């Protein structure tokens, strides 16, 4: 069995063997199929050397979206593909509610709640991987790197064999519940800001904090929480701070601002209460070295080992998502070198739009694996 073919299995066999019991207790042990795949792949002589010799144009990169990309109806275009229904059935057992019904029927306001949308995006993204595996198995076999935006990082790690599906989903459940609770403690949100060369994000955040203090708000928060592409950031913080930035956008040379459909100021110190529950559950999960390079949101670089994964996943909820840096790390290459094919697996096309603004040449080989429609081929968005 090749390392890349082994990767395509990413723990299918142990779906649903862990049942969520409580926020604090991990699911019981189960057969670790990903480890069996790892053993099979490591037994193949010269597998890594073969990957290294493969031309970049024959390689692929998978990108997993994050919170904010959810929409009612997602998953409906995946149910005809093998094992997708089993995936949602397993999710039902882990989560304790019918995730597929919520995704297909909504309502949108329930799906938008952090506690629901994070598991929904995680499962839909991995279901999209199954669709891609069914239609274009070579893409999975030739994958050389993966990255996920915020909660998408958990899906990327499951795909790469670092976590078993139901354990990864349970960690996402704990993370979502803890972040939902933290977001309800302080009225906060996230503001997408398209700036320009002269935009001063640091000054804008500092003055927004001063505005909050003038309103009597103690310890106000306003900071860059996502680095998307040049001159485009997401700022998280108190609602009053974000309202101040929208009202004064011309002063800071912001071309466009838009509130994101999330329930809190994620990736800031406002999420500090969510760190301990997440770190605790990560300490109980059997995390392994990924079979394919997975890039961290915290650093933009590849994960090194299981302890590195545990440490940075815990930091991630209170640290900015360095997505622009991640794109540079994945796609940096000598002039004239071809780019790999890139597939966004999950709802929305936001990561494709960001890639286009980070690296137009890499975007030419971008495709989106639709979770809404029943197309027989991924929707190619490059030229």
mmCIF file with all atom_site columns, N, CA and C in Angstrom, residues 19 43 70 91 121 129 176 208 218 248 269 277 286 311 351 381:
data_model
loop_
_atom_site.group_PDB
_atom_site.id
_atom_site.type_symbol
_atom_site.label_atom_id
_atom_site.label_alt_id
_atom_site.label_comp_id
_atom_site.label_asym_id
_atom_site.label_entity_id
_atom_site.label_seq_id
_atom_site.pdbx_PDB_ins_code
_atom_site.Cartn_x
_atom_site.Cartn_y
_atom_site.Cartn_z
_atom_site.occupancy
_atom_site.B_iso_or_equiv
_atom_site.pdbx_formal_charge
_atom_site.auth_seq_id
_atom_site.auth_comp_id
_atom_site.auth_asym_id
_atom_site.auth_atom_id
_atom_site.pdbx_PDB_model_num
ATOM 1  N N  . UNK A 1 19  ? -18.391 7.736  21.777  1.00 0.00 ? 19  UNK A N  1
ATOM 2  C CA . UNK A 1 19  ? -19.628 8.481  22.040  1.00 0.00 ? 19  UNK A CA 1
ATOM 3  C C  . UNK A 1 19  ? -19.334 9.598  23.024  1.00 0.00 ? 19  UNK A C  1
ATOM 4  N N  . UNK A 1 43  ? 5.899   0.979  5.813   1.00 0.00 ? 43  UNK A N  1
ATOM 5  C CA . UNK A 1 43  ? 6.522   -0.251 5.333   1.00 0.00 ? 43  UNK A CA 1
ATOM 6  C C  . UNK A 1 43  ? 6.885   -0.166 3.858   1.00 0.00 ? 43  UNK A C  1
ATOM 7  N N  . UNK A 1 70  ? -20.387 28.609 6.859   1.00 0.00 ? 70  UNK A N  1
ATOM 8  C CA . UNK A 1 70  ? -21.549 27.720 6.957   1.00 0.00 ? 70  UNK A CA 1
ATOM 9  C C  . UNK A 1 70  ? -22.768 28.293 6.240   1.00 0.00 ? 70  UNK A C  1
ATOM 10 N N  . UNK A 1 91  ? -21.231 11.297 13.464  1.00 0.00 ? 91  UNK A N  1
ATOM 11 C CA . UNK A 1 91  ? -21.259 12.621 14.084  1.00 0.00 ? 91  UNK A CA 1
ATOM 12 C C  . UNK A 1 91  ? -22.456 12.748 15.028  1.00 0.00 ? 91  UNK A C  1
ATOM 13 N N  . UNK A 1 121 ? -18.998 22.505 10.006  1.00 0.00 ? 121 UNK A N  1
ATOM 14 C CA . UNK A 1 121 ? -17.964 22.764 9.001   1.00 0.00 ? 121 UNK A CA 1
ATOM 15 C C  . UNK A 1 121 ? -16.925 21.652 8.998   1.00 0.00 ? 121 UNK A C  1
ATOM 16 N N  . UNK A 1 129 ? -13.976 15.727 1.329   1.00 0.00 ? 129 UNK A N  1
ATOM 17 C CA . UNK A 1 129 ? -12.792 14.932 1.005   1.00 0.00 ? 129 UNK A CA 1
ATOM 18 C C  . UNK A 1 129 ? -13.209 13.576 0.438   1.00 0.00 ? 129 UNK A C  1
ATOM 19 N N  . UNK A 1 176 ? -15.897 24.267 20.558  1.00 0.00 ? 176 UNK A N  1
ATOM 20 C CA . UNK A 1 176 ? -17.041 25.100 20.182  1.00 0.00 ? 176 UNK A CA 1
ATOM 21 C C  . UNK A 1 176 ? -17.867 25.493 21.399  1.00 0.00 ? 176 UNK A C  1
ATOM 22 N N  . UNK A 1 208 ? -9.548  52.601 18.906  1.00 0.00 ? 208 UNK A N  1
ATOM 23 C CA . UNK A 1 208 ? -10.832 51.954 19.208  1.00 0.00 ? 208 UNK A CA 1
ATOM 24 C C  . UNK A 1 208 ? -10.880 51.524 20.676  1.00 0.00 ? 208 UNK A C  1
ATOM 25 N N  . UNK A 1 218 ? -13.948 48.393 30.823  1.00 0.00 ? 218 UNK A N  1
ATOM 26 C CA . UNK A 1 218 ? -12.654 48.025 31.376  1.00 0.00 ? 218 UNK A CA 1
ATOM 27 C C  . UNK A 1 218 ? -11.977 46.961 30.526  1.00 0.00 ? 218 UNK A C  1
ATOM 28 N N  . UNK A 1 248 ? -15.478 55.177 11.638  1.00 0.00 ? 248 UNK A N  1
ATOM 29 C CA . UNK A 1 248 ? -14.302 55.987 11.307  1.00 0.00 ? 248 UNK A CA 1
ATOM 30 C C  . UNK A 1 248 ? -13.414 55.328 10.253  1.00 0.00 ? 248 UNK A C  1
ATOM 31 N N  . UNK A 1 269 ? -7.628  37.463 23.352  1.00 0.00 ? 269 UNK A N  1
ATOM 32 C CA . UNK A 1 269 ? -7.645  37.079 24.760  1.00 0.00 ? 269 UNK A CA 1
ATOM 33 C C  . UNK A 1 269 ? -9.060  36.917 25.303  1.00 0.00 ? 269 UNK A C  1
ATOM 34 N N  . UNK A 1 277 ? -10.322 24.081 28.800  1.00 0.00 ? 277 UNK A N  1
ATOM 35 C CA . UNK A 1 277 ? -11.074 22.881 28.388  1.00 0.00 ? 277 UNK A CA 1
ATOM 36 C C  . UNK A 1 277 ? -10.505 22.229 27.135  1.00 0.00 ? 277 UNK A C  1
ATOM 37 N N  . UNK A 1 286 ? -5.191  10.679 21.318  1.00 0.00 ? 286 UNK A N  1
ATOM 38 C CA . UNK A 1 286 ? -4.010  10.060 20.719  1.00 0.00 ? 286 UNK A CA 1
ATOM 39 C C  . UNK A 1 286 ? -3.660  10.804 19.430  1.00 0.00 ? 286 UNK A C  1
ATOM 40 N N  . UNK A 1 311 ? 0.298   21.765 21.671  1.00 0.00 ? 311 UNK A N  1
ATOM 41 C CA . UNK A 1 311 ? 0.624   23.083 22.217  1.00 0.00 ? 311 UNK A CA 1
ATOM 42 C C  . UNK A 1 311 ? 0.025   24.200 21.362  1.00 0.00 ? 311 UNK A C  1
ATOM 43 N N  . UNK A 1 351 ? -11.465 30.689 0.911   1.00 0.00 ? 351 UNK A N  1
ATOM 44 C CA . UNK A 1 351 ? -10.030 30.416 0.881   1.00 0.00 ? 351 UNK A CA 1
ATOM 45 C C  . UNK A 1 351 ? -9.477  30.535 -0.533  1.00 0.00 ? 351 UNK A C  1
ATOM 46 N N  . UNK A 1 381 ? -11.944 26.853 -10.621 1.00 0.00 ? 381 UNK A N  1
ATOM 47 C CA . UNK A 1 381 ? -12.081 28.293 -10.616 1.00 0.00 ? 381 UNK A CA 1
ATOM 48 C C  . UNK A 1 381 ? -10.887 28.988 -11.220 1.00 0.00 ? 381 UNK A C  1
#
